[in-house]
Structures are given as C-alpha cells and as structure tokens.
N, C-alpha and C. Protein backbone atom coordinates (compact mmCIF):
# COMPACT_ATOMS: atom_id res chain seq x y z
N MET A 1 -112.83 3.42 -40.22
CA MET A 1 -113.11 3.82 -41.84
C MET A 1 -112.73 4.71 -42.77
N TRP A 2 -112.75 6.03 -41.69
CA TRP A 2 -112.15 6.90 -42.35
C TRP A 2 -110.68 6.82 -42.71
N SER A 3 -109.82 6.31 -42.36
CA SER A 3 -108.50 5.99 -42.51
C SER A 3 -108.42 4.82 -43.99
N TYR A 4 -109.03 4.14 -43.67
CA TYR A 4 -109.02 3.15 -44.75
C TYR A 4 -109.79 4.04 -46.32
N VAL A 5 -110.85 4.71 -45.90
CA VAL A 5 -110.81 5.69 -47.23
C VAL A 5 -110.03 6.29 -47.43
N LEU A 6 -109.83 6.89 -46.35
CA LEU A 6 -108.45 7.91 -46.94
C LEU A 6 -106.99 7.55 -47.67
N SER A 7 -106.88 6.18 -46.75
CA SER A 7 -105.16 5.48 -47.63
C SER A 7 -105.67 4.62 -48.89
N ARG A 8 -107.00 4.26 -49.07
CA ARG A 8 -107.69 3.84 -50.31
C ARG A 8 -107.02 5.26 -51.47
N GLY A 9 -107.82 5.81 -51.19
CA GLY A 9 -107.78 7.41 -52.10
C GLY A 9 -106.22 7.24 -52.32
N PHE A 10 -105.77 7.88 -50.96
CA PHE A 10 -104.32 8.50 -50.87
C PHE A 10 -103.37 7.84 -52.09
N CYS A 11 -103.93 6.20 -51.98
CA CYS A 11 -102.92 4.89 -52.60
C CYS A 11 -102.88 4.96 -54.13
N GLN A 12 -104.64 5.26 -54.51
CA GLN A 12 -104.64 5.23 -56.10
C GLN A 12 -104.98 6.12 -56.67
N THR A 13 -104.72 7.91 -56.12
CA THR A 13 -104.79 8.81 -57.06
C THR A 13 -103.85 9.06 -57.35
N VAL A 14 -103.77 10.27 -58.70
CA VAL A 14 -102.84 10.57 -58.80
C VAL A 14 -102.88 12.61 -58.21
N ALA A 15 -101.64 13.11 -58.22
CA ALA A 15 -101.85 14.39 -57.66
C ALA A 15 -101.46 15.59 -58.77
N GLU A 16 -102.36 16.56 -58.75
CA GLU A 16 -102.09 17.63 -59.79
C GLU A 16 -101.97 18.79 -59.44
N VAL A 17 -100.79 19.48 -59.82
CA VAL A 17 -100.77 20.46 -59.39
C VAL A 17 -99.87 21.13 -60.51
N ARG A 18 -101.16 22.86 -60.31
CA ARG A 18 -100.40 23.22 -61.95
C ARG A 18 -101.07 22.68 -62.88
N GLY A 19 -102.00 21.94 -62.86
CA GLY A 19 -102.31 20.91 -64.54
C GLY A 19 -101.83 20.45 -64.81
N ARG A 20 -100.45 19.52 -64.06
CA ARG A 20 -99.28 18.43 -64.63
C ARG A 20 -99.86 17.31 -63.39
N SER A 21 -99.84 16.12 -64.35
CA SER A 21 -100.32 15.05 -62.63
C SER A 21 -98.78 14.08 -62.12
N TYR A 22 -99.13 14.20 -61.28
CA TYR A 22 -97.60 13.36 -60.56
C TYR A 22 -98.15 11.89 -59.71
N PRO A 23 -97.41 11.78 -59.86
CA PRO A 23 -97.84 10.24 -58.84
C PRO A 23 -97.40 10.30 -57.39
N THR A 24 -98.91 10.13 -56.51
CA THR A 24 -98.50 10.10 -54.86
C THR A 24 -97.62 9.25 -54.21
N PHE A 25 -97.65 9.44 -53.17
CA PHE A 25 -96.30 8.35 -52.27
C PHE A 25 -96.47 7.04 -52.44
N GLY A 26 -97.88 6.83 -52.19
CA GLY A 26 -98.83 5.17 -52.15
C GLY A 26 -98.22 4.56 -53.36
N SER A 27 -98.88 5.58 -54.87
CA SER A 27 -98.30 4.60 -55.83
C SER A 27 -96.72 4.61 -55.95
N VAL A 28 -96.21 5.68 -55.71
CA VAL A 28 -94.73 5.72 -55.74
C VAL A 28 -93.81 4.04 -55.05
N LEU A 29 -94.53 4.14 -53.43
CA LEU A 29 -94.31 3.36 -52.67
C LEU A 29 -94.39 1.88 -53.50
N ARG A 30 -96.14 2.06 -54.04
CA ARG A 30 -96.29 0.61 -54.46
C ARG A 30 -95.46 0.30 -55.91
N ALA A 31 -95.06 0.73 -57.06
CA ALA A 31 -94.92 0.56 -58.29
C ALA A 31 -92.82 0.06 -57.49
N PHE A 32 -92.24 0.85 -56.14
CA PHE A 32 -91.13 0.72 -55.94
C PHE A 32 -91.41 -0.68 -55.04
N THR A 33 -92.27 -1.44 -54.35
CA THR A 33 -91.95 -2.71 -54.03
C THR A 33 -92.43 -3.77 -54.90
N THR A 34 -93.18 -3.02 -56.36
CA THR A 34 -93.78 -4.60 -56.82
C THR A 34 -93.00 -4.66 -58.19
N SER A 35 -92.35 -3.35 -58.65
CA SER A 35 -91.72 -3.44 -59.39
C SER A 35 -90.37 -3.73 -59.58
N SER A 36 -89.36 -3.80 -58.14
CA SER A 36 -87.95 -3.86 -58.54
C SER A 36 -87.39 -5.56 -59.28
N PRO A 37 -86.56 -5.31 -59.89
CA PRO A 37 -85.98 -6.18 -61.06
C PRO A 37 -85.59 -7.36 -59.70
N ARG A 38 -86.62 -8.76 -60.15
CA ARG A 38 -86.18 -9.82 -58.98
C ARG A 38 -85.35 -10.71 -60.17
N CYS A 39 -84.98 -11.63 -59.24
CA CYS A 39 -83.91 -11.92 -60.24
C CYS A 39 -84.30 -12.91 -61.99
N GLY A 40 -83.07 -12.83 -62.38
CA GLY A 40 -83.56 -12.97 -64.13
C GLY A 40 -85.00 -12.23 -64.71
N GLU A 41 -85.69 -11.37 -64.43
CA GLU A 41 -86.92 -11.33 -65.28
C GLU A 41 -86.82 -10.41 -66.31
N THR A 42 -85.86 -10.52 -67.22
CA THR A 42 -85.04 -9.82 -68.23
C THR A 42 -85.74 -10.16 -69.48
N SER A 43 -85.85 -9.75 -70.41
CA SER A 43 -85.96 -9.64 -72.05
C SER A 43 -84.59 -11.10 -72.12
N GLU A 44 -84.02 -11.01 -71.92
CA GLU A 44 -82.31 -11.72 -71.83
C GLU A 44 -82.65 -12.97 -71.83
N SER A 45 -83.26 -13.58 -71.00
CA SER A 45 -84.07 -14.83 -70.76
C SER A 45 -84.21 -15.86 -71.73
N VAL A 46 -84.32 -15.36 -72.55
CA VAL A 46 -84.98 -16.18 -73.74
C VAL A 46 -82.85 -16.53 -74.76
N VAL A 47 -83.33 -18.16 -75.15
CA VAL A 47 -81.80 -18.01 -76.33
C VAL A 47 -82.77 -18.50 -77.21
N THR A 48 -82.00 -17.81 -78.16
CA THR A 48 -82.58 -18.07 -79.77
C THR A 48 -81.80 -19.51 -80.32
N TYR A 49 -82.17 -19.99 -81.53
CA TYR A 49 -81.76 -21.28 -81.88
C TYR A 49 -80.50 -20.64 -81.90
N SER A 50 -80.14 -19.30 -83.02
CA SER A 50 -78.31 -19.10 -83.60
C SER A 50 -77.81 -19.22 -81.57
N GLN A 51 -78.32 -18.71 -80.89
CA GLN A 51 -77.40 -18.51 -79.86
C GLN A 51 -77.07 -19.83 -78.88
N LEU A 52 -78.30 -20.67 -78.92
CA LEU A 52 -77.77 -21.73 -78.52
C LEU A 52 -76.86 -22.77 -79.49
N LYS A 53 -76.79 -22.57 -81.16
CA LYS A 53 -76.03 -22.97 -81.76
C LYS A 53 -74.57 -22.90 -81.12
N THR A 54 -74.15 -21.10 -81.02
CA THR A 54 -73.02 -21.06 -80.47
C THR A 54 -72.47 -21.61 -79.34
N MET A 55 -73.48 -21.33 -78.43
CA MET A 55 -72.65 -22.16 -77.47
C MET A 55 -72.84 -23.32 -76.97
N LEU A 56 -73.45 -24.42 -77.83
CA LEU A 56 -72.98 -25.50 -78.51
C LEU A 56 -71.74 -25.40 -78.74
N SER A 57 -71.98 -24.87 -80.03
CA SER A 57 -70.07 -25.07 -80.66
C SER A 57 -68.96 -24.75 -79.61
N ASN A 58 -69.68 -23.47 -78.62
CA ASN A 58 -68.80 -22.78 -78.02
C ASN A 58 -68.12 -23.92 -76.83
N ARG A 59 -68.67 -25.50 -76.35
CA ARG A 59 -68.76 -26.36 -75.37
C ARG A 59 -69.65 -24.76 -74.07
N ASP A 60 -70.05 -23.73 -74.25
CA ASP A 60 -69.95 -22.89 -73.29
C ASP A 60 -71.66 -23.41 -72.66
N ILE A 61 -72.37 -24.54 -72.34
CA ILE A 61 -73.66 -24.76 -72.10
C ILE A 61 -73.70 -25.38 -70.48
N GLN A 62 -75.15 -25.43 -70.10
CA GLN A 62 -75.17 -26.34 -69.37
C GLN A 62 -77.08 -26.25 -70.23
N LEU A 63 -77.08 -27.62 -70.81
CA LEU A 63 -78.52 -27.73 -71.94
C LEU A 63 -79.18 -28.84 -70.54
N PHE A 64 -80.64 -28.21 -69.97
CA PHE A 64 -81.11 -29.71 -69.57
C PHE A 64 -82.24 -29.48 -69.86
N ASP A 65 -82.05 -30.61 -70.42
CA ASP A 65 -84.42 -31.30 -71.51
C ASP A 65 -84.99 -31.23 -70.09
N VAL A 66 -85.84 -30.76 -70.08
CA VAL A 66 -86.83 -30.75 -69.01
C VAL A 66 -87.98 -31.78 -69.42
N ARG A 67 -88.08 -32.22 -70.39
CA ARG A 67 -88.93 -32.97 -70.69
C ARG A 67 -89.09 -34.72 -70.08
N ASN A 68 -89.74 -35.45 -70.53
CA ASN A 68 -90.33 -37.26 -69.85
C ASN A 68 -89.02 -37.13 -70.41
N PRO A 69 -87.94 -38.40 -69.84
CA PRO A 69 -87.29 -39.36 -70.69
C PRO A 69 -87.81 -40.16 -71.21
N ASP A 70 -88.94 -40.64 -71.83
CA ASP A 70 -89.54 -40.89 -72.77
C ASP A 70 -89.28 -39.87 -74.38
N GLU A 71 -89.05 -38.74 -74.63
CA GLU A 71 -89.45 -37.96 -75.02
C GLU A 71 -87.91 -36.88 -75.53
N HIS A 72 -87.29 -37.36 -73.87
CA HIS A 72 -85.92 -37.30 -74.47
C HIS A 72 -85.04 -38.27 -75.66
N LEU A 73 -85.32 -39.63 -74.65
CA LEU A 73 -84.80 -40.73 -75.83
C LEU A 73 -85.33 -40.84 -77.37
N ALA A 74 -86.39 -40.25 -77.22
CA ALA A 74 -86.95 -40.43 -79.16
C ALA A 74 -86.31 -39.37 -79.55
N GLY A 75 -85.49 -38.02 -78.99
CA GLY A 75 -84.93 -37.23 -79.75
C GLY A 75 -84.51 -35.95 -78.80
N ARG A 76 -83.30 -35.39 -79.05
CA ARG A 76 -82.31 -34.71 -78.09
C ARG A 76 -81.37 -33.58 -79.02
N ILE A 77 -81.75 -32.91 -78.19
CA ILE A 77 -80.39 -31.48 -78.13
C ILE A 77 -78.42 -31.99 -77.80
N PRO A 78 -77.84 -32.57 -79.06
CA PRO A 78 -76.88 -32.82 -78.54
C PRO A 78 -76.35 -31.94 -77.16
N ASP A 79 -75.19 -33.10 -76.32
CA ASP A 79 -75.44 -32.56 -74.53
C ASP A 79 -76.14 -32.47 -73.89
N ALA A 80 -77.28 -32.10 -74.37
CA ALA A 80 -78.96 -31.68 -73.46
C ALA A 80 -78.72 -33.06 -71.84
N VAL A 81 -78.96 -32.42 -70.60
CA VAL A 81 -78.99 -33.24 -69.26
C VAL A 81 -80.62 -33.50 -69.38
N ASN A 82 -81.32 -34.87 -69.11
CA ASN A 82 -82.28 -35.27 -69.22
C ASN A 82 -82.92 -35.02 -67.30
N ILE A 83 -83.84 -33.95 -66.93
CA ILE A 83 -83.90 -33.45 -65.35
C ILE A 83 -85.55 -33.06 -65.85
N PRO A 84 -86.63 -34.22 -65.72
CA PRO A 84 -88.00 -33.86 -65.90
C PRO A 84 -88.19 -32.99 -64.84
N LEU A 85 -89.04 -32.13 -65.75
CA LEU A 85 -89.71 -31.20 -64.68
C LEU A 85 -90.48 -30.97 -63.54
N GLY A 86 -90.32 -32.33 -63.27
CA GLY A 86 -91.60 -32.46 -61.91
C GLY A 86 -90.10 -33.02 -61.05
N ASN A 87 -88.61 -33.20 -61.88
CA ASN A 87 -88.07 -33.62 -60.26
C ASN A 87 -86.64 -32.26 -59.96
N LEU A 88 -86.55 -31.18 -61.15
CA LEU A 88 -85.88 -30.69 -61.40
C LEU A 88 -85.72 -29.83 -60.11
N GLU A 89 -86.64 -29.19 -59.79
CA GLU A 89 -86.40 -28.52 -57.88
C GLU A 89 -85.41 -29.28 -57.08
N GLU A 90 -85.83 -30.80 -56.95
CA GLU A 90 -84.72 -31.63 -55.91
C GLU A 90 -83.87 -31.54 -56.35
N SER A 91 -83.97 -31.33 -58.01
CA SER A 91 -82.13 -31.92 -58.49
C SER A 91 -81.49 -30.81 -58.48
N LEU A 92 -81.99 -29.60 -58.42
CA LEU A 92 -81.29 -28.45 -58.56
C LEU A 92 -80.81 -28.03 -56.77
N LYS A 93 -81.43 -28.56 -55.64
CA LYS A 93 -80.94 -28.00 -54.18
C LYS A 93 -80.10 -29.42 -53.91
N LEU A 94 -79.86 -30.31 -54.46
CA LEU A 94 -78.48 -31.31 -53.93
C LEU A 94 -77.67 -30.87 -54.17
N SER A 95 -76.19 -31.16 -53.42
CA SER A 95 -75.14 -30.78 -53.47
C SER A 95 -74.34 -31.22 -54.62
N PRO A 96 -73.51 -30.66 -54.99
CA PRO A 96 -72.53 -30.45 -56.45
C PRO A 96 -72.10 -31.94 -56.36
N GLU A 97 -71.62 -32.76 -55.52
CA GLU A 97 -71.28 -34.08 -55.30
C GLU A 97 -72.31 -35.19 -55.82
N HIS A 98 -73.29 -34.70 -55.22
CA HIS A 98 -74.22 -35.59 -55.23
C HIS A 98 -75.36 -34.93 -57.02
N PHE A 99 -75.25 -34.06 -56.98
CA PHE A 99 -75.60 -33.86 -58.70
C PHE A 99 -74.70 -34.36 -59.44
N ARG A 100 -73.12 -34.36 -59.48
CA ARG A 100 -72.36 -35.43 -60.71
C ARG A 100 -73.01 -36.39 -59.89
N GLN A 101 -72.67 -36.94 -59.27
CA GLN A 101 -72.85 -38.77 -59.05
C GLN A 101 -74.34 -39.16 -59.73
N ILE A 102 -75.15 -38.60 -59.76
CA ILE A 102 -76.34 -38.93 -60.52
C ILE A 102 -76.43 -38.76 -61.62
N PHE A 103 -76.38 -37.31 -62.46
CA PHE A 103 -76.55 -36.96 -63.67
C PHE A 103 -74.88 -36.54 -64.71
N GLU A 104 -74.15 -36.93 -63.67
CA GLU A 104 -72.65 -37.21 -64.31
C GLU A 104 -72.12 -35.46 -65.45
N VAL A 105 -72.76 -34.83 -64.46
CA VAL A 105 -72.05 -33.72 -65.59
C VAL A 105 -71.88 -32.41 -64.08
N LYS A 106 -71.13 -31.69 -64.36
CA LYS A 106 -71.09 -30.87 -63.27
C LYS A 106 -72.00 -30.06 -62.93
N ALA A 107 -72.33 -29.42 -61.85
CA ALA A 107 -73.57 -29.30 -61.62
C ALA A 107 -73.86 -27.88 -61.49
N PRO A 108 -74.78 -27.39 -61.46
CA PRO A 108 -75.01 -26.09 -61.80
C PRO A 108 -75.08 -25.27 -60.76
N GLY A 109 -73.75 -23.41 -60.81
CA GLY A 109 -73.96 -23.12 -59.93
C GLY A 109 -74.88 -21.78 -59.91
N LYS A 110 -75.11 -21.42 -58.98
CA LYS A 110 -76.30 -19.92 -58.83
C LYS A 110 -75.85 -19.04 -59.87
N ASP A 111 -74.42 -18.91 -59.35
CA ASP A 111 -74.32 -17.68 -60.92
C ASP A 111 -73.89 -17.94 -62.20
N ASP A 112 -73.91 -18.99 -62.69
CA ASP A 112 -72.91 -19.21 -63.99
C ASP A 112 -74.37 -19.06 -64.89
N ASN A 113 -73.64 -18.20 -65.88
CA ASN A 113 -74.62 -17.83 -67.02
C ASN A 113 -74.95 -18.73 -68.21
N ASN A 114 -74.29 -19.64 -67.88
CA ASN A 114 -74.78 -20.72 -69.21
C ASN A 114 -75.75 -21.74 -69.15
N ILE A 115 -77.04 -21.47 -67.97
CA ILE A 115 -77.84 -22.40 -67.83
C ILE A 115 -78.90 -22.46 -68.47
N VAL A 116 -79.20 -23.31 -69.39
CA VAL A 116 -80.28 -23.15 -70.43
C VAL A 116 -81.00 -24.70 -70.31
N PHE A 117 -82.46 -24.19 -70.07
CA PHE A 117 -83.37 -25.15 -70.12
C PHE A 117 -84.20 -25.23 -71.34
N HIS A 118 -84.87 -26.45 -72.07
CA HIS A 118 -85.19 -26.49 -73.01
C HIS A 118 -86.69 -27.50 -72.75
N CYS A 119 -87.71 -27.40 -73.35
CA CYS A 119 -88.86 -28.68 -73.12
C CYS A 119 -88.89 -28.96 -75.32
N LYS A 120 -90.10 -29.33 -74.88
CA LYS A 120 -90.80 -28.98 -76.49
C LYS A 120 -90.98 -28.24 -77.43
N SER A 121 -91.70 -27.24 -76.37
CA SER A 121 -92.54 -26.02 -77.35
C SER A 121 -92.03 -24.64 -76.48
N GLY A 122 -91.13 -24.84 -75.24
CA GLY A 122 -91.07 -23.92 -74.35
C GLY A 122 -92.01 -23.17 -72.81
N THR A 123 -93.06 -24.57 -73.09
CA THR A 123 -94.30 -24.50 -72.02
C THR A 123 -93.43 -25.09 -70.64
N ARG A 124 -92.94 -26.12 -70.76
CA ARG A 124 -91.95 -26.74 -69.21
C ARG A 124 -91.03 -25.98 -69.01
N SER A 125 -89.97 -25.51 -70.64
CA SER A 125 -89.03 -24.64 -69.93
C SER A 125 -89.30 -23.81 -69.23
N SER A 126 -90.19 -23.19 -69.53
CA SER A 126 -90.68 -21.50 -69.24
C SER A 126 -91.03 -21.83 -67.41
N LYS A 127 -91.57 -22.68 -66.84
CA LYS A 127 -91.69 -23.31 -65.52
C LYS A 127 -90.57 -23.76 -64.64
N ALA A 128 -89.49 -24.19 -65.77
CA ALA A 128 -88.07 -24.68 -65.06
C ALA A 128 -87.29 -23.07 -64.98
N LEU A 129 -87.53 -22.92 -65.78
CA LEU A 129 -86.50 -21.24 -65.23
C LEU A 129 -87.23 -21.07 -63.99
N ASP A 130 -88.99 -20.65 -64.16
CA ASP A 130 -89.20 -19.49 -62.98
C ASP A 130 -88.82 -20.57 -61.25
N ILE A 131 -88.50 -21.61 -61.31
CA ILE A 131 -88.46 -22.78 -60.06
C ILE A 131 -87.00 -22.41 -60.04
N ALA A 132 -86.00 -22.28 -61.46
CA ALA A 132 -84.39 -22.25 -61.02
C ALA A 132 -83.96 -20.90 -60.51
N ARG A 133 -85.38 -19.96 -60.60
CA ARG A 133 -84.87 -18.22 -60.36
C ARG A 133 -85.13 -18.33 -58.51
N ARG A 134 -86.16 -19.09 -58.92
CA ARG A 134 -86.51 -19.21 -57.27
C ARG A 134 -85.96 -19.43 -56.85
N LEU A 135 -85.27 -20.64 -56.92
CA LEU A 135 -84.05 -21.60 -55.76
C LEU A 135 -82.71 -20.35 -56.28
N GLY A 136 -82.65 -19.30 -56.47
CA GLY A 136 -81.59 -18.18 -56.63
C GLY A 136 -80.94 -18.58 -58.29
N PHE A 137 -81.26 -19.17 -59.00
CA PHE A 137 -80.06 -19.51 -60.32
C PHE A 137 -80.84 -18.18 -61.09
N CYS A 138 -79.85 -17.00 -60.77
CA CYS A 138 -80.45 -15.60 -61.60
C CYS A 138 -80.37 -15.78 -62.65
N ARG A 139 -79.17 -16.62 -63.46
CA ARG A 139 -79.26 -15.81 -65.06
C ARG A 139 -79.33 -17.19 -65.76
N ALA A 140 -80.47 -18.23 -65.49
CA ALA A 140 -80.51 -18.98 -65.89
C ALA A 140 -81.26 -18.27 -67.03
N ARG A 141 -81.44 -19.07 -68.00
CA ARG A 141 -82.32 -18.96 -69.20
C ARG A 141 -83.38 -20.11 -70.01
N HIS A 142 -83.34 -19.95 -70.84
CA HIS A 142 -84.99 -21.48 -71.49
C HIS A 142 -84.25 -20.94 -72.59
N TYR A 143 -84.88 -21.97 -73.86
CA TYR A 143 -84.74 -22.16 -75.27
C TYR A 143 -86.37 -22.06 -75.38
N LYS A 144 -86.66 -21.16 -75.89
CA LYS A 144 -88.20 -21.27 -76.40
C LYS A 144 -88.76 -21.69 -76.97
N GLY A 145 -88.21 -22.11 -78.18
CA GLY A 145 -88.42 -22.76 -79.76
C GLY A 145 -88.37 -24.31 -79.31
N GLY A 146 -87.45 -24.95 -78.01
CA GLY A 146 -87.66 -26.06 -77.67
C GLY A 146 -87.36 -27.36 -78.53
N TYR A 147 -87.35 -28.69 -78.48
CA TYR A 147 -87.04 -29.37 -79.38
C TYR A 147 -87.30 -29.48 -80.92
N SER A 148 -89.08 -28.96 -80.64
CA SER A 148 -89.28 -28.70 -81.97
C SER A 148 -88.89 -28.33 -82.84
N GLU A 149 -88.07 -26.66 -82.73
CA GLU A 149 -87.86 -25.97 -83.23
C GLU A 149 -86.35 -26.50 -83.64
N TRP A 150 -85.73 -26.75 -82.93
CA TRP A 150 -84.56 -27.35 -83.22
C TRP A 150 -84.79 -28.55 -84.38
N ALA A 151 -85.34 -29.78 -83.71
CA ALA A 151 -85.69 -30.50 -84.82
C ALA A 151 -85.86 -30.23 -86.49
N GLU A 152 -86.87 -29.31 -86.50
CA GLU A 152 -86.71 -28.65 -88.02
C GLU A 152 -85.80 -27.96 -88.67
N GLN A 153 -84.84 -27.28 -87.80
CA GLN A 153 -84.00 -25.89 -87.89
C GLN A 153 -82.84 -26.92 -88.11
N GLU A 154 -82.70 -28.40 -87.63
CA GLU A 154 -81.42 -29.15 -88.07
C GLU A 154 -82.21 -30.39 -88.95
N GLY A 155 -83.22 -30.28 -89.83
CA GLY A 155 -83.96 -31.05 -90.42
C GLY A 155 -83.93 -32.54 -90.06
N LYS A 156 -84.26 -32.73 -88.61
CA LYS A 156 -84.52 -34.03 -88.39
C LYS A 156 -86.22 -34.01 -88.41
C-alpha cells in the first residue's frame, strides 16, 4: 500500500529546490512516453484550399474522397478517387497491384507526402487521416474545408 501511495505521490508532484519547481522523474517519464511524436501528429496535417489548388494544378496529389458514392457522384473535386470511409482501411491494406486494379490509380505509398483525404466538411477526412496514420501513412493530410468549401470557392 505504501509503495502505491509513494509512487503516486512521486509521479504527481513537482520537486522544489531553493524555491524553484522541477519535474520529478515520474512526470518526465510520463511526458516522454506520452508526448513523443506519433505518426504525423502535426499542424501540417491540414491542407488549405489554396494548397489543394496548387497541388491539383501541379498534378502532385493523391486525392481520396471518403464520402459515400452518391455524394461523390453529386459533386466532386477533380481527380479525387472515391474510397468511402468504411472501406478505407481495407483499401489501404491492398497490394499495390490490387489497389490499381480496383481504383485505377497508383496505390499510395507510406512515405508519400502528397496523400490528401477529403469529405464534405472535414469530419470524415479527419477520421480517414487517423486510419491512414495508424497504418503507417505518416505524411498523409486532409482537406479540412472539404467539398463544401471547395464548391463555395469554385462557385458551384
């Protein structure tokens, strides 16, 4: 019991030496193990409308629309490949050959820095980003504005 109390106290307190606060070993260890950068957790994970336009004009993008097929057919961003969110994980696990057969585009690589997901308003594309990062696509990003912003900016 005392070891539990002492260890909890040790990990949750800040040492004070000469009136200055210093983190304890436990808090440093906890910070190190919980805050080390994980796959792609950066502010650079969001693509803006202008960045998306540039990537599309340079033809330097692998754009995946994670909306449902009916939404994709009703209006889409040019060159976007429709992979509904519910199918994304299994699709990203396909072999490059099988991916190309199904979607008629090159399969994204785990080190590619031009993978962008989009949906209607950013919620599903954020989830898609989480799935992709969990699978090792650490440099993937998402277009937070989604098709709604795209259509508004493009006057559609």
